[in-house]
Amino acid sequence: MLFSENFKIAIRALRANKMRSVLTMLGIVIGVATVVALLSIGKGATASITSSIQSNGSNLLTVSPGKLQSGPASAGQSQQASYLYYSDYQLLERSLADNVAAIVPSYQSSYVVAHEDESFSVSVKGVTEDYQTTNSYEVAEGRFVTDGDNKSQSLVAVLGSQTAEDLFGGLTPIGKTISVKGVKFEVVGVLEPKGSSGFVSSDDAVFIPLETGYNKLFGSTATIMTGRS
């Protein structure tokens, strides 16, 4: 009896203050929807970050030459360029052999890559065979750079998925030729899409044998090495 009386009183109060009741219910609905939306956005962002880290390798460490400086450099202070040479990689490989699963040398620089009438500025990376496993790349078509390619300094290239799409559209690039700084490379592979890490897209790149890059494009200095702990 008490419940039914309280229920009737509540109904009469709602009818007497229809506008206030509507605004109260609207506020509750908006509040709940906002909380649900924020939780969904948070989970989505977490999943995106986790996926990006996993795609690049959660235990991947990049070693670059020089030192990181915070804040503007002192006025008039000259800064000397620094490099990592192949001999540095060999020293690190010997020194860290018992502490890391793999250490892989690579060099990268931006060049205009062309095929027929299409040309784009792309990151060209000189790599070894182990670079694929260390950086968690999957081959979608063809193959990756091999040790044999490096030993023979072959003029072969593997394209990131976005670069392949930009240069060849929907056509297969395997067996086709691209030009980098006037040097002709035969495309032997295309990688699976990997996504971007920050402002850098892993799919917008061209991979060539490191030794070929030294002799045809880069010169004698190496600026990036990566290792997996």
mmCIF file of C-alpha atoms in Angstrom:
data_model
loop_
_atom_site.group_PDB
_atom_site.id
_atom_site.type_symbol
_atom_site.label_atom_id
_atom_site.label_comp_id
_atom_site.label_asym_id
_atom_site.label_seq_id
_atom_site.Cartn_x
_atom_site.Cartn_y
_atom_site.Cartn_z
ATOM 1 C CA MET A 1 0.000 0.000 0.000
ATOM 2 C CA LEU A 2 2.794 2.356 0.880
ATOM 3 C CA PHE A 3 4.508 1.682 -2.439
ATOM 4 C CA SER A 4 1.367 2.383 -4.476
ATOM 5 C CA GLU A 5 0.773 5.654 -2.632
ATOM 6 C CA ASN A 6 4.359 6.765 -3.200
ATOM 7 C CA PHE A 7 4.061 5.817 -6.866
ATOM 8 C CA LYS A 8 0.905 7.898 -7.273
ATOM 9 C CA ILE A 9 2.528 10.864 -5.564
ATOM 10 C CA ALA A 10 5.505 10.589 -7.900
ATOM 11 C CA ILE A 11 3.274 10.472 -10.982
ATOM 12 C CA ARG A 12 1.337 13.538 -9.820
ATOM 13 C CA ALA A 13 4.616 15.389 -9.209
ATOM 14 C CA LEU A 14 5.840 14.531 -12.702
ATOM 15 C CA ARG A 15 2.585 15.700 -14.271
ATOM 16 C CA ALA A 16 2.665 18.924 -12.282
ATOM 17 C CA ASN A 17 6.229 19.710 -13.393
ATOM 18 C CA LYS A 18 6.365 18.326 -16.912
ATOM 19 C CA MET A 19 9.116 20.639 -18.166
ATOM 20 C CA ARG A 20 11.341 20.026 -15.161
ATOM 21 C CA SER A 21 10.816 16.276 -15.492
ATOM 22 C CA VAL A 22 11.688 16.322 -19.195
ATOM 23 C CA LEU A 23 14.846 18.365 -18.571
ATOM 24 C CA THR A 24 15.890 16.043 -15.736
ATOM 25 C CA MET A 25 15.479 12.929 -17.889
ATOM 26 C CA LEU A 26 17.268 14.631 -20.771
ATOM 27 C CA GLY A 27 20.177 15.497 -18.488
ATOM 28 C CA ILE A 28 20.433 11.901 -17.290
ATOM 29 C CA VAL A 29 20.359 10.556 -20.860
ATOM 30 C CA ILE A 30 23.034 13.029 -22.036
ATOM 31 C CA GLY A 31 25.226 12.275 -19.021
ATOM 32 C CA VAL A 32 25.075 8.513 -19.529
ATOM 33 C CA ALA A 33 25.682 8.864 -23.279
ATOM 34 C CA THR A 34 28.701 11.106 -22.634
ATOM 35 C CA VAL A 35 30.260 8.637 -20.209
ATOM 36 C CA VAL A 36 29.723 5.754 -22.644
ATOM 37 C CA ALA A 37 31.191 7.779 -25.529
ATOM 38 C CA LEU A 38 34.290 8.775 -23.514
ATOM 39 C CA LEU A 39 34.875 5.167 -22.452
ATOM 40 C CA SER A 40 34.572 4.013 -26.075
ATOM 41 C CA ILE A 41 36.990 6.700 -27.289
ATOM 42 C CA GLY A 42 39.468 5.784 -24.561
ATOM 43 C CA LYS A 43 39.336 2.082 -25.411
ATOM 44 C CA GLY A 44 39.682 2.851 -29.122
ATOM 45 C CA ALA A 45 42.734 5.065 -28.540
ATOM 46 C CA THR A 46 44.327 2.425 -26.325
ATOM 47 C CA ALA A 47 43.731 -0.262 -28.941
ATOM 48 C CA SER A 48 45.187 1.968 -31.687
ATOM 49 C CA ILE A 49 48.342 2.754 -29.700
ATOM 50 C CA THR A 50 48.794 -0.877 -28.700
ATOM 51 C CA SER A 51 48.376 -2.003 -32.302
ATOM 52 C CA SER A 52 50.920 0.576 -33.509
ATOM 53 C CA ILE A 53 53.483 -0.532 -30.924
ATOM 54 C CA GLN A 54 52.952 -4.207 -31.686
ATOM 55 C CA SER A 55 53.227 -3.654 -35.441
ATOM 56 C CA ASN A 56 56.661 -2.076 -35.003
ATOM 57 C CA GLY A 57 57.769 -4.540 -32.340
ATOM 58 C CA SER A 58 57.276 -3.855 -28.656
ATOM 59 C CA ASN A 59 60.914 -4.773 -27.937
ATOM 60 C CA LEU A 60 62.491 -2.845 -30.813
ATOM 61 C CA LEU A 61 65.215 -0.298 -30.080
ATOM 62 C CA THR A 62 66.573 2.145 -32.675
ATOM 63 C CA VAL A 63 70.145 3.437 -32.367
ATOM 64 C CA SER A 64 70.973 6.700 -34.170
ATOM 65 C CA PRO A 65 74.183 8.769 -34.295
ATOM 66 C CA GLY A 66 74.706 11.999 -32.399
ATOM 67 C CA LYS A 67 72.917 13.192 -29.276
ATOM 68 C CA LEU A 68 69.445 14.510 -28.539
ATOM 69 C CA GLN A 69 69.350 18.158 -27.445
ATOM 70 C CA SER A 70 66.378 19.794 -25.748
ATOM 71 C CA GLY A 71 65.824 23.487 -26.378
ATOM 72 C CA PRO A 72 67.438 25.724 -28.997
ATOM 73 C CA ALA A 73 71.130 25.338 -29.696
ATOM 74 C CA SER A 74 73.410 28.039 -28.333
ATOM 75 C CA ALA A 75 73.780 31.023 -30.645
ATOM 76 C CA GLY A 76 76.874 30.781 -32.792
ATOM 77 C CA GLN A 77 77.645 27.235 -31.622
ATOM 78 C CA SER A 78 78.662 24.976 -34.481
ATOM 79 C CA GLN A 79 77.496 21.363 -34.433
ATOM 80 C CA GLN A 80 79.573 18.660 -36.069
ATOM 81 C CA ALA A 81 77.792 15.952 -38.041
ATOM 82 C CA SER A 82 78.153 12.461 -36.604
ATOM 83 C CA TYR A 83 77.775 9.072 -38.262
ATOM 84 C CA LEU A 84 77.468 5.399 -37.514
ATOM 85 C CA TYR A 85 79.664 3.325 -39.803
ATOM 86 C CA TYR A 86 79.276 -0.302 -40.765
ATOM 87 C CA SER A 87 82.234 -1.078 -38.507
ATOM 88 C CA ASP A 88 80.200 0.337 -35.588
ATOM 89 C CA TYR A 89 77.441 -2.141 -36.389
ATOM 90 C CA GLN A 90 79.949 -4.994 -36.439
ATOM 91 C CA LEU A 91 81.324 -3.899 -33.057
ATOM 92 C CA LEU A 92 77.832 -3.693 -31.542
ATOM 93 C CA GLU A 93 76.929 -7.077 -32.984
ATOM 94 C CA ARG A 94 79.952 -8.670 -31.294
ATOM 95 C CA SER A 95 79.440 -6.805 -28.018
ATOM 96 C CA LEU A 96 75.698 -7.394 -27.675
ATOM 97 C CA ALA A 97 75.460 -10.900 -29.109
ATOM 98 C CA ASP A 98 74.500 -12.398 -25.715
ATOM 99 C CA ASN A 99 71.991 -9.673 -24.815
ATOM 100 C CA VAL A 100 69.837 -9.128 -27.914
ATOM 101 C CA ALA A 101 68.044 -11.458 -30.292
ATOM 102 C CA ALA A 102 69.209 -9.573 -33.377
ATOM 103 C CA ILE A 103 70.945 -6.387 -34.405
ATOM 104 C CA VAL A 104 70.342 -5.134 -37.928
ATOM 105 C CA PRO A 105 72.042 -2.292 -39.846
ATOM 106 C CA SER A 106 70.045 -0.003 -42.101
ATOM 107 C CA TYR A 107 70.342 3.338 -43.849
ATOM 108 C CA GLN A 108 67.519 5.561 -44.995
ATOM 109 C CA SER A 109 67.167 8.786 -46.927
ATOM 110 C CA SER A 110 64.463 10.454 -49.011
ATOM 111 C CA TYR A 111 64.641 10.264 -52.810
ATOM 112 C CA VAL A 112 62.292 10.836 -55.713
ATOM 113 C CA VAL A 113 61.164 7.395 -56.870
ATOM 114 C CA ALA A 114 59.708 7.195 -60.378
ATOM 115 C CA HIS A 115 57.911 4.750 -62.632
ATOM 116 C CA GLU A 116 56.936 5.974 -66.088
ATOM 117 C CA ASP A 117 54.948 9.199 -65.525
ATOM 118 C CA GLU A 118 54.491 8.730 -61.769
ATOM 119 C CA SER A 119 57.041 10.041 -59.267
ATOM 120 C CA PHE A 120 56.964 10.602 -55.509
ATOM 121 C CA SER A 121 59.374 11.533 -52.728
ATOM 122 C CA VAL A 122 59.781 8.345 -50.693
ATOM 123 C CA SER A 123 61.986 7.055 -47.881
ATOM 124 C CA VAL A 124 64.492 4.646 -49.436
ATOM 125 C CA LYS A 125 65.990 2.189 -46.946
ATOM 126 C CA GLY A 126 69.064 0.067 -47.407
ATOM 127 C CA VAL A 127 68.505 -3.144 -45.420
ATOM 128 C CA THR A 128 69.621 -6.727 -44.913
ATOM 129 C CA GLU A 129 67.540 -9.901 -44.930
ATOM 130 C CA ASP A 130 66.997 -9.849 -41.144
ATOM 131 C CA TYR A 131 65.369 -6.400 -41.328
ATOM 132 C CA GLN A 132 62.046 -7.980 -42.278
ATOM 133 C CA THR A 133 61.821 -10.168 -39.169
ATOM 134 C CA THR A 134 63.254 -7.578 -36.806
ATOM 135 C CA ASN A 135 60.706 -4.959 -37.879
ATOM 136 C CA SER A 136 57.749 -7.368 -38.195
ATOM 137 C CA TYR A 137 57.089 -6.922 -41.918
ATOM 138 C CA GLU A 138 54.993 -9.417 -43.881
ATOM 139 C CA VAL A 139 55.405 -9.929 -47.630
ATOM 140 C CA ALA A 140 52.161 -9.631 -49.595
ATOM 141 C CA GLU A 141 53.627 -10.453 -52.993
ATOM 142 C CA GLY A 142 57.024 -11.625 -54.208
ATOM 143 C CA ARG A 143 59.866 -11.662 -51.669
ATOM 144 C CA PHE A 144 62.013 -9.500 -49.407
ATOM 145 C CA VAL A 145 65.673 -8.509 -49.791
ATOM 146 C CA THR A 146 67.994 -11.520 -49.294
ATOM 147 C CA ASP A 147 71.605 -11.984 -48.212
ATOM 148 C CA GLY A 148 72.319 -13.005 -51.798
ATOM 149 C CA ASP A 149 71.039 -9.618 -53.012
ATOM 150 C CA ASN A 150 73.494 -7.885 -50.682
ATOM 151 C CA LYS A 151 76.449 -10.080 -51.608
ATOM 152 C CA SER A 152 75.884 -9.528 -55.320
ATOM 153 C CA GLN A 153 74.777 -5.891 -54.858
ATOM 154 C CA SER A 154 71.640 -6.642 -56.860
ATOM 155 C CA LEU A 155 69.542 -3.777 -58.211
ATOM 156 C CA VAL A 156 66.305 -5.026 -56.660
ATOM 157 C CA ALA A 157 63.660 -3.251 -54.580
ATOM 158 C CA VAL A 158 60.767 -4.121 -52.282
ATOM 159 C CA LEU A 159 57.902 -1.632 -52.060
ATOM 160 C CA GLY A 160 55.757 -0.645 -49.103
ATOM 161 C CA SER A 161 52.041 -1.077 -49.797
ATOM 162 C CA GLN A 162 51.346 2.659 -50.138
ATOM 163 C CA THR A 163 54.306 3.236 -52.465
ATOM 164 C CA ALA A 164 53.186 0.318 -54.639
ATOM 165 C CA GLU A 165 49.687 1.812 -54.832
ATOM 166 C CA ASP A 166 51.016 5.303 -55.646
ATOM 167 C CA LEU A 167 53.335 4.132 -58.423
ATOM 168 C CA PHE A 168 51.364 1.268 -59.961
ATOM 169 C CA GLY A 169 47.749 1.737 -58.899
ATOM 170 C CA GLY A 170 46.008 -1.632 -58.894
ATOM 171 C CA LEU A 171 48.607 -3.326 -61.134
ATOM 172 C CA THR A 172 51.177 -5.767 -59.811
ATOM 173 C CA PRO A 173 54.632 -4.155 -59.667
ATOM 174 C CA ILE A 174 56.558 -7.450 -59.531
ATOM 175 C CA GLY A 175 59.107 -7.543 -62.346
ATOM 176 C CA LYS A 176 58.570 -3.867 -63.178
ATOM 177 C CA THR A 177 61.309 -1.222 -62.990
ATOM 178 C CA ILE A 178 61.512 1.883 -60.803
ATOM 179 C CA SER A 179 64.095 4.650 -60.912
ATOM 180 C CA VAL A 180 65.819 6.115 -57.835
ATOM 181 C CA LYS A 181 68.287 8.935 -58.471
ATOM 182 C CA GLY A 182 68.684 7.682 -62.022
ATOM 183 C CA VAL A 183 69.424 4.100 -60.896
ATOM 184 C CA LYS A 184 67.072 1.404 -62.194
ATOM 185 C CA PHE A 185 65.749 -1.188 -59.731
ATOM 186 C CA GLU A 186 63.621 -4.250 -60.442
ATOM 187 C CA VAL A 187 60.682 -4.645 -58.040
ATOM 188 C CA VAL A 188 60.792 -8.118 -56.472
ATOM 189 C CA GLY A 189 58.323 -7.715 -53.615
ATOM 190 C CA VAL A 190 55.458 -5.784 -52.035
ATOM 191 C CA LEU A 191 54.816 -5.663 -48.284
ATOM 192 C CA GLU A 192 51.567 -6.036 -46.386
ATOM 193 C CA PRO A 193 50.107 -2.760 -45.015
ATOM 194 C CA LYS A 194 51.548 -1.971 -41.604
ATOM 195 C CA GLY A 195 50.132 1.450 -40.778
ATOM 196 C CA SER A 196 51.797 4.554 -39.418
ATOM 197 C CA SER A 197 53.763 5.253 -36.290
ATOM 198 C CA GLY A 198 53.165 8.857 -35.279
ATOM 199 C CA PHE A 199 53.689 10.995 -38.380
ATOM 200 C CA VAL A 200 55.741 8.335 -40.183
ATOM 201 C CA SER A 201 54.093 5.748 -42.424
ATOM 202 C CA SER A 202 55.787 2.370 -42.604
ATOM 203 C CA ASP A 203 53.935 1.694 -45.864
ATOM 204 C CA ASP A 204 55.429 4.639 -47.760
ATOM 205 C CA ALA A 205 58.929 3.284 -48.354
ATOM 206 C CA VAL A 206 61.251 1.448 -50.741
ATOM 207 C CA PHE A 207 63.657 -1.225 -49.450
ATOM 208 C CA ILE A 208 66.864 -2.080 -51.302
ATOM 209 C CA PRO A 209 69.952 -4.158 -50.414
ATOM 210 C CA LEU A 210 72.196 -2.205 -48.050
ATOM 211 C CA GLU A 211 75.360 -2.937 -50.045
ATOM 212 C CA THR A 212 73.647 -1.784 -53.233
ATOM 213 C CA GLY A 213 72.639 1.411 -51.488
ATOM 214 C CA TYR A 214 76.196 2.050 -50.310
ATOM 215 C CA ASN A 215 77.597 1.756 -53.810
ATOM 216 C CA LYS A 216 74.772 3.301 -55.854
ATOM 217 C CA LEU A 217 72.965 5.846 -53.656
ATOM 218 C CA PHE A 218 74.086 6.466 -50.096
ATOM 219 C CA GLY A 219 77.847 6.554 -49.962
ATOM 220 C CA SER A 220 79.846 5.038 -47.118
ATOM 221 C CA THR A 221 78.019 6.200 -43.957
ATOM 222 C CA ALA A 222 75.173 4.476 -42.131
ATOM 223 C CA THR A 223 72.850 6.509 -39.918
ATOM 224 C CA ILE A 224 70.428 4.029 -38.387
ATOM 225 C CA MET A 225 70.760 0.619 -36.807
ATOM 226 C CA THR A 226 68.057 -1.342 -35.059
ATOM 227 C CA GLY A 227 68.136 -4.243 -32.660
ATOM 228 C CA ARG A 228 65.593 -6.498 -30.996
ATOM 229 C CA SER A 229 66.147 -7.276 -27.329
#
